[in-house]
Short mmCIF file of C-alpha atoms in Angstrom, two decimals:
data_model
loop_
_atom_site.label_atom_id
_atom_site.label_comp_id
_atom_site.label_asym_id
_atom_site.label_seq_id
_atom_site.Cartn_x
_atom_site.Cartn_y
_atom_site.Cartn_z
CA MET A 20 -33.90 -25.35 -57.77
CA ALA A 21 -30.23 -24.71 -57.06
CA SER A 22 -30.86 -21.02 -56.46
CA SER A 23 -33.78 -21.92 -54.19
CA ILE A 24 -31.54 -24.24 -52.15
CA LYS A 25 -28.88 -21.52 -51.92
CA LEU A 26 -31.52 -19.04 -50.74
CA SER A 27 -32.83 -21.46 -48.10
CA THR A 28 -29.29 -22.17 -46.92
CA ALA A 29 -28.54 -18.47 -46.69
CA MET A 30 -31.75 -17.87 -44.74
CA LEU A 31 -30.91 -20.71 -42.33
CA LEU A 32 -27.42 -19.33 -41.83
CA PHE A 33 -28.87 -15.89 -41.15
CA LEU A 34 -31.25 -17.30 -38.52
CA VAL A 35 -28.41 -19.18 -36.82
CA ILE A 36 -26.27 -16.03 -36.70
CA LEU A 37 -29.22 -14.03 -35.37
CA LYS A 38 -29.80 -16.59 -32.62
CA VAL A 39 -26.12 -16.47 -31.64
CA MET A 40 -26.22 -12.68 -31.52
CA ILE A 41 -29.29 -12.73 -29.30
CA ALA A 42 -27.69 -15.34 -27.05
CA GLY A 43 -24.61 -13.14 -26.86
CA VAL A 44 -26.68 -10.33 -25.43
CA ASN A 45 -28.36 -12.40 -22.74
CA GLY A 46 -25.76 -15.17 -22.40
CA ALA A 47 -27.45 -18.50 -21.73
CA CYS A 48 -30.50 -16.90 -20.12
CA ASP A 49 -33.84 -18.40 -21.12
CA GLY A 50 -35.74 -15.65 -19.30
CA THR A 51 -35.04 -11.94 -18.93
CA CYS A 52 -31.83 -10.42 -17.58
CA VAL A 53 -32.78 -7.87 -14.91
CA PRO A 54 -31.23 -6.39 -11.74
CA LEU A 55 -31.73 -8.62 -8.70
CA ASN A 56 -34.28 -6.32 -7.06
CA GLN A 57 -36.55 -6.63 -10.12
CA CYS A 58 -36.81 -10.43 -9.93
CA ALA A 59 -39.39 -12.36 -7.91
CA ASP A 60 -37.95 -15.84 -8.52
CA ASP A 61 -37.82 -17.90 -5.30
CA ASN A 62 -34.26 -19.04 -5.94
CA PHE A 63 -33.02 -15.46 -5.54
CA GLY A 64 -34.46 -14.99 -2.06
CA GLY A 65 -32.10 -14.08 0.76
CA GLU A 66 -28.41 -13.39 0.26
CA HIS A 67 -27.14 -13.44 -3.32
CA PHE A 68 -23.57 -13.50 -4.60
CA PHE A 69 -22.26 -11.92 -7.81
CA ASP A 70 -19.01 -12.99 -9.44
CA ILE A 71 -17.27 -9.81 -10.61
CA ARG A 72 -14.99 -11.71 -13.01
CA PHE A 73 -15.92 -11.78 -16.70
CA GLN A 74 -17.49 -15.13 -17.53
CA GLU A 75 -18.05 -16.28 -21.11
CA ASP A 76 -20.67 -18.81 -19.97
CA ALA A 77 -22.60 -16.45 -17.69
CA ASP A 78 -26.38 -16.41 -17.95
CA CYS A 79 -26.36 -12.62 -18.38
CA GLU A 80 -23.77 -10.37 -19.97
CA ASP A 81 -23.98 -7.83 -17.12
CA TYR A 82 -22.61 -9.43 -13.93
CA LEU A 83 -25.09 -7.44 -11.79
CA LYS A 84 -28.11 -8.93 -13.56
CA VAL A 85 -29.81 -12.28 -12.98
CA CYS A 86 -31.70 -14.54 -15.37
CA CYS A 87 -35.29 -14.16 -14.21
CA GLN A 88 -38.58 -15.88 -15.06
CA ASN A 89 -40.83 -13.68 -12.89
CA VAL A 90 -39.93 -10.05 -13.50
CA ILE A 91 -41.42 -7.54 -11.06
CA PRO A 92 -43.46 -4.92 -12.98
CA PRO A 93 -42.28 -1.30 -12.75
CA VAL A 94 -43.64 0.57 -9.73
CA THR A 95 -46.35 3.07 -10.61
CA ILE A 96 -45.56 6.58 -9.42
CA ASP A 97 -48.36 8.72 -8.03
CA PRO A 98 -48.81 11.49 -10.64
CA ALA A 99 -50.22 13.85 -8.01
CA SER A 100 -47.16 13.79 -5.77
CA GLY A 101 -44.51 12.31 -8.06
CA ASP A 102 -43.46 10.10 -5.16
CA GLN A 103 -42.81 6.39 -5.17
CA ILE A 104 -43.85 4.55 -2.02
CA LYS A 105 -40.74 3.11 -0.41
CA GLU A 106 -39.93 1.77 3.02
CA PRO A 107 -38.28 4.65 4.90
CA HIS A 108 -34.68 4.45 6.08
CA ILE A 109 -32.92 6.40 8.80
CA PHE A 110 -29.35 7.47 9.38
CA ASN A 111 -27.86 4.82 11.66
CA ASP A 112 -25.01 5.32 14.11
CA CYS A 113 -22.27 7.10 12.19
CA GLY A 114 -19.31 5.12 10.91
CA THR A 115 -21.12 1.78 10.71
CA ARG A 116 -19.51 -0.40 8.07
CA ASN A 117 -21.64 -2.88 6.11
CA MET A 118 -19.22 -5.78 6.35
CA ASP A 119 -21.39 -8.05 4.18
CA GLY A 120 -22.45 -5.34 1.77
CA ALA A 121 -25.95 -4.05 1.08
CA GLY A 122 -28.34 -6.21 -0.93
CA PHE A 123 -25.80 -8.66 -2.36
CA ARG A 124 -22.25 -9.90 -1.95
CA ILE A 125 -19.48 -10.32 -4.50
CA THR A 126 -17.11 -13.23 -5.05
CA HIS A 127 -13.57 -13.41 -6.45
CA ALA A 128 -12.73 -9.88 -5.28
CA THR A 129 -8.98 -10.27 -5.77
CA GLN A 130 -8.07 -6.63 -6.43
CA GLY A 131 -9.35 -5.00 -3.24
CA GLU A 132 -12.90 -4.43 -4.49
CA THR A 133 -15.32 -3.36 -1.77
CA GLU A 134 -18.69 -4.95 -1.17
CA PHE A 135 -21.57 -2.88 -2.52
CA GLY A 136 -22.44 -0.34 0.20
CA GLU A 137 -19.65 -1.58 2.49
CA PHE A 138 -18.47 1.98 3.17
CA PRO A 139 -21.73 3.95 2.96
CA TRP A 140 -20.11 7.30 3.77
CA MET A 141 -17.99 7.26 0.61
CA VAL A 142 -19.00 9.84 -2.02
CA ALA A 143 -17.72 10.98 -5.41
CA LEU A 144 -17.21 14.62 -6.39
CA PHE A 145 -17.99 15.64 -9.97
CA ALA A 146 -17.35 18.88 -11.84
CA GLY A 147 -19.97 18.74 -14.53
CA ASP A 148 -19.77 15.17 -15.81
CA SER A 149 -16.12 14.66 -14.87
CA TYR A 150 -15.02 12.76 -11.77
CA VAL A 151 -12.71 14.90 -9.64
CA CYS A 152 -12.16 13.44 -6.17
CA GLY A 153 -13.57 11.36 -3.36
CA GLY A 154 -15.08 12.59 -0.11
CA SER A 155 -16.85 11.63 3.12
CA LEU A 156 -20.47 12.26 4.04
CA ILE A 157 -20.44 13.53 7.65
CA ARG A 158 -23.89 15.15 7.73
CA PRO A 159 -26.85 14.57 5.40
CA ASN A 160 -25.91 17.81 3.63
CA VAL A 161 -22.16 18.12 4.35
CA VAL A 162 -19.18 16.44 2.70
CA VAL A 163 -15.54 16.60 3.78
CA THR A 164 -12.91 16.48 1.04
CA ALA A 165 -9.43 17.83 0.33
CA GLY A 166 -8.87 21.53 -0.25
CA HIS A 167 -6.80 20.82 -3.36
CA CYS A 168 -9.82 19.10 -4.95
CA VAL A 169 -11.92 22.26 -5.02
CA PHE A 170 -9.52 25.21 -4.69
CA SER A 171 -9.60 26.00 -8.42
CA ARG A 172 -13.16 24.74 -8.98
CA GLN A 173 -15.22 26.97 -6.70
CA ASN A 174 -17.03 28.58 -9.63
CA GLU A 175 -17.78 25.29 -11.40
CA ARG A 176 -20.96 23.22 -11.18
CA LEU A 177 -20.04 20.73 -8.48
CA VAL A 178 -22.14 17.64 -7.75
CA ILE A 179 -21.81 15.01 -5.04
CA ARG A 180 -22.84 11.42 -5.76
CA ALA A 181 -23.57 9.16 -2.79
CA GLY A 182 -24.21 5.42 -2.97
CA GLU A 183 -21.99 4.90 -6.01
CA TRP A 184 -20.05 1.63 -6.35
CA ASP A 185 -19.42 0.53 -9.95
CA SER A 186 -19.14 3.66 -12.07
CA LYS A 187 -19.69 1.70 -15.30
CA THR A 188 -23.19 0.44 -14.49
CA THR A 189 -26.48 1.66 -13.05
CA ASP A 190 -27.75 -1.84 -12.29
CA GLU A 191 -26.83 -1.92 -8.60
CA VAL A 192 -29.61 -3.11 -6.29
CA LEU A 193 -29.86 0.37 -4.75
CA ALA A 194 -29.53 3.51 -6.86
CA PHE A 195 -27.07 6.29 -6.17
CA GLN A 196 -28.24 9.81 -5.30
CA GLU A 197 -26.85 13.15 -6.45
CA GLN A 198 -26.98 16.60 -4.86
CA LYS A 199 -25.56 19.91 -6.03
CA VAL A 200 -22.97 21.78 -3.99
CA SER A 201 -24.23 25.18 -2.87
CA ARG A 202 -21.18 26.37 -0.93
CA VAL A 203 -17.48 25.51 -0.72
CA ILE A 204 -15.59 26.22 2.50
CA ILE A 205 -11.81 25.81 2.25
CA HIS A 206 -9.67 26.01 5.36
CA GLU A 207 -8.43 29.56 5.79
CA ASN A 208 -4.85 28.31 6.30
CA TYR A 209 -4.82 26.02 3.28
CA HIS A 210 -1.54 26.35 1.36
CA GLN A 211 -2.00 25.80 -2.37
CA LYS A 212 1.64 24.90 -3.06
CA PHE A 213 2.47 22.71 -0.07
CA LEU A 214 -1.07 21.51 0.73
CA PHE A 215 -0.91 22.40 4.42
CA ASN A 216 -4.35 22.15 6.08
CA ASP A 217 -5.68 20.38 2.98
CA ILE A 218 -9.34 20.21 3.95
CA ALA A 219 -12.62 21.62 2.63
CA LEU A 220 -16.33 21.34 3.40
CA LEU A 221 -18.97 21.08 0.70
CA ILE A 222 -22.41 22.26 1.76
CA LEU A 223 -25.15 20.73 -0.37
CA GLU A 224 -28.32 22.36 -1.69
CA LYS A 225 -30.40 19.51 -0.27
CA PRO A 226 -29.60 16.67 2.14
CA PHE A 227 -29.20 13.10 1.00
CA HIS A 228 -31.92 10.64 1.91
CA PRO A 229 -30.62 7.87 4.17
CA ASP A 230 -30.48 4.36 2.77
CA GLU A 231 -28.65 1.15 3.51
CA HIS A 232 -25.80 2.25 1.23
CA ILE A 233 -25.88 5.96 2.13
CA GLN A 234 -24.86 6.73 5.72
CA LEU A 235 -22.54 9.03 7.67
CA LEU A 236 -18.92 8.79 8.85
CA CYS A 237 -18.02 9.81 12.41
CA LEU A 238 -15.65 12.66 13.14
CA ALA A 239 -12.83 11.89 15.56
CA PRO A 240 -12.45 13.95 18.75
CA GLN A 241 -10.36 17.09 18.26
CA GLY A 242 -6.65 16.25 18.27
CA LYS A 243 -7.06 12.48 18.51
CA SER A 244 -3.94 10.56 17.50
CA PHE A 245 -4.18 7.40 15.44
CA ASP A 246 -0.44 6.69 15.57
CA ASN A 247 0.43 3.02 15.16
CA GLU A 248 -3.18 2.00 14.45
CA GLN A 249 -2.96 -1.06 12.19
CA ASN A 250 -6.44 -1.49 10.72
CA CYS A 251 -7.34 1.79 9.04
CA ILE A 252 -8.93 1.65 5.59
CA ALA A 253 -8.69 4.04 2.67
CA THR A 254 -11.26 3.84 -0.12
CA GLY A 255 -11.46 5.36 -3.58
CA TRP A 256 -11.78 5.01 -7.34
CA GLY A 257 -8.22 6.15 -8.01
CA LYS A 258 -5.64 4.47 -10.21
CA GLU A 259 -4.20 1.11 -9.23
CA ARG A 260 -0.69 2.29 -10.09
CA PHE A 261 0.87 5.64 -10.86
CA ASP A 262 1.27 4.70 -14.55
CA SER A 263 -2.22 3.21 -14.95
CA PRO A 264 -4.14 4.82 -17.83
CA SER A 265 -7.50 5.09 -16.07
CA TYR A 266 -9.36 5.12 -12.77
CA GLN A 267 -10.97 2.06 -11.20
CA ASN A 268 -14.59 1.17 -12.03
CA ILE A 269 -15.46 -0.51 -8.74
CA LEU A 270 -14.76 1.22 -5.43
CA LYS A 271 -11.56 -0.20 -3.94
CA LYS A 272 -10.25 -0.45 -0.39
CA VAL A 273 -6.75 -0.75 1.05
CA GLU A 274 -5.95 -1.56 4.66
CA LEU A 275 -3.14 0.65 5.89
CA PRO A 276 -1.15 0.98 9.12
CA ILE A 277 -0.64 4.48 10.51
CA MET A 278 2.98 5.65 10.66
CA ASP A 279 3.91 8.15 13.39
CA HIS A 280 5.15 11.61 12.44
CA GLU A 281 8.85 11.04 13.15
CA ASN A 282 9.11 7.79 11.19
CA CYS A 283 7.09 9.25 8.34
CA GLN A 284 9.33 12.30 8.07
CA SER A 285 12.37 10.02 8.10
CA ALA A 286 10.87 7.89 5.31
CA PHE A 287 10.15 10.94 3.14
CA ARG A 288 13.70 12.24 3.65
CA LYS A 289 14.97 9.13 1.85
CA THR A 290 13.01 10.12 -1.26
CA ARG A 291 13.58 12.96 -3.72
CA LEU A 292 12.25 15.34 -1.02
CA GLY A 293 15.71 15.25 0.52
CA ALA A 294 17.35 15.03 3.94
CA THR A 295 16.07 18.40 5.19
CA PHE A 296 12.39 17.79 4.46
CA GLN A 297 10.07 18.89 7.28
CA LEU A 298 6.67 17.18 7.46
CA HIS A 299 4.03 19.74 8.39
CA ARG A 300 2.00 18.97 11.50
CA SER A 301 -1.26 19.14 9.53
CA PHE A 302 -0.34 15.81 7.87
CA MET A 303 -0.46 12.23 9.05
CA CYS A 304 0.94 9.20 7.25
CA ALA A 305 -0.23 5.69 6.41
CA GLY A 306 1.09 2.78 4.39
CA GLY A 307 4.60 1.97 3.28
CA GLU A 308 4.04 -1.57 2.03
CA GLU A 309 4.93 -2.12 -1.61
CA GLY A 310 1.89 -2.12 -3.90
CA VAL A 311 -0.55 -1.19 -1.13
CA ASP A 312 -1.43 2.49 -1.32
CA THR A 313 -3.83 5.16 -2.45
CA CYS A 314 -3.00 6.75 -5.79
CA THR A 315 -3.92 9.39 -8.38
CA GLY A 316 -7.67 10.02 -8.31
CA ASP A 317 -8.06 9.09 -4.64
CA GLY A 318 -7.56 12.68 -3.50
CA GLY A 319 -10.15 13.83 -0.95
CA SER A 320 -11.13 10.26 -0.10
CA PRO A 321 -11.31 9.14 3.52
CA LEU A 322 -8.82 7.21 5.60
CA ALA A 323 -11.12 5.75 8.24
CA CYS A 324 -9.99 4.02 11.43
CA PRO A 325 -12.04 1.81 13.75
CA SER A 326 -12.91 3.30 17.12
CA ALA A 327 -11.39 1.75 20.24
CA GLU A 328 -14.87 1.12 21.65
CA ASN A 329 -16.36 -0.62 18.60
CA GLY A 330 -14.19 -2.12 15.88
CA ASN A 331 -17.01 -1.95 13.31
CA ARG A 332 -17.58 1.80 13.78
CA TYR A 333 -15.18 4.08 11.97
CA GLN A 334 -13.92 7.62 12.43
CA LEU A 335 -12.46 9.99 9.85
CA ALA A 336 -8.74 9.93 10.57
CA GLY A 337 -7.27 11.32 7.36
CA ILE A 338 -8.03 12.74 3.92
CA VAL A 339 -5.97 11.58 0.93
CA ALA A 340 -3.60 14.45 0.11
CA TRP A 341 -0.34 13.52 -1.66
CA GLY A 342 2.39 10.94 -2.08
CA ILE A 343 5.66 10.10 -3.80
CA GLY A 344 4.49 7.83 -6.60
CA CYS A 345 2.12 5.06 -5.53
CA GLY A 346 2.86 1.96 -3.52
CA GLN A 347 6.64 2.30 -3.29
CA ALA A 348 8.20 0.11 -0.61
CA GLY A 349 9.00 2.08 2.54
CA VAL A 350 7.23 5.24 1.34
CA PRO A 351 3.92 6.07 3.04
CA GLY A 352 1.18 8.30 1.72
CA ALA A 353 0.45 11.72 3.23
CA TYR A 354 -3.05 12.51 4.49
CA ALA A 355 -4.58 15.68 5.88
CA LYS A 356 -4.99 15.03 9.61
CA ALA A 357 -8.76 15.27 9.97
CA SER A 358 -8.82 15.17 13.78
CA LEU A 359 -6.72 18.34 13.84
CA HIS A 360 -9.68 20.12 12.22
CA THR A 361 -12.69 18.64 14.05
CA ASP A 362 -13.44 21.90 15.88
CA TRP A 363 -13.05 23.83 12.60
CA ILE A 364 -15.46 21.46 10.86
CA GLU A 365 -18.12 21.71 13.55
CA ARG A 366 -17.74 25.48 13.80
CA ASN A 367 -18.27 25.91 10.06
CA ILE A 368 -21.18 23.49 9.94
CA ASP A 369 -22.97 25.26 12.78
CA GLY A 370 -22.37 28.80 11.56
CA PRO A 371 -21.70 30.80 8.37
CA SER A 372 -18.21 31.33 7.01
CA ASP A 373 -16.68 34.09 4.91
CA ASN A 374 -14.43 31.58 3.08
#
């Protein structure tokens, strides 16, 4: 009898532990945890907010999933064509920022996290499976990035990912797309040591399909100056600080003021670069506020500024190039001046190049 009681007690304890483990997987959810776009529950209609903080009492362990009672069945793909019927999208006016995100909004974004799809021109460059740099989609099949990102990687298998947001999950409402790079065009006057003319074009094997979270960034007119513009935004997955051990998971944004050439050169002369440092005319500068800066891993990413005609439409002003540490007070970051190369970009897009 005693052994029987011990066995029953052990079995009961096992069942309790099993229940706790199952609850730990789905949190307090009494349905099924699925991405928002796979749930037909009425209470998820319209705009939905996700809290990106870790919550021990959340219904679902993954913050991008919802507890759902009416799961939408998987869409059947036509075996003849291999295509899935989907409402078509078009490329909108270039440089249009999704201020409220695409598909859902996030709450408690205290570390500069972007909304999902907020900057739909932002892309990630991979060499094999390794993240290398950021970039900007300026044509359905053309990406602008920094020359230093690809100078030593021209013979590697390069892939561009558009529509990425949180690199640690695939549960976003809209999926990312990937395309292989077929040709790398580095500026003929790029200087490997000093990073002058630090710009490159990546021509893709196939164009990206437009979607709400995959759109184009405008080029600025040739030679346009953004000096003293206050509301430019740099985006990227780079490190939060120079000594951080890893890159960011969620795409971040920093709002940066543009610093004119003379003041930027003066600021750099106060660093280890020394009093005789000459800032090359192919660079522009932004930032200078302590703790607000791009950093390691942001190379190639865009610095986009609102156009004078429409504050919600952005132009490619700069490309993250280099800096002295990250976020030091009074020290701006250096960016390749994209508007200096607009004619070069358009010439190489429209015709072949030997580079």
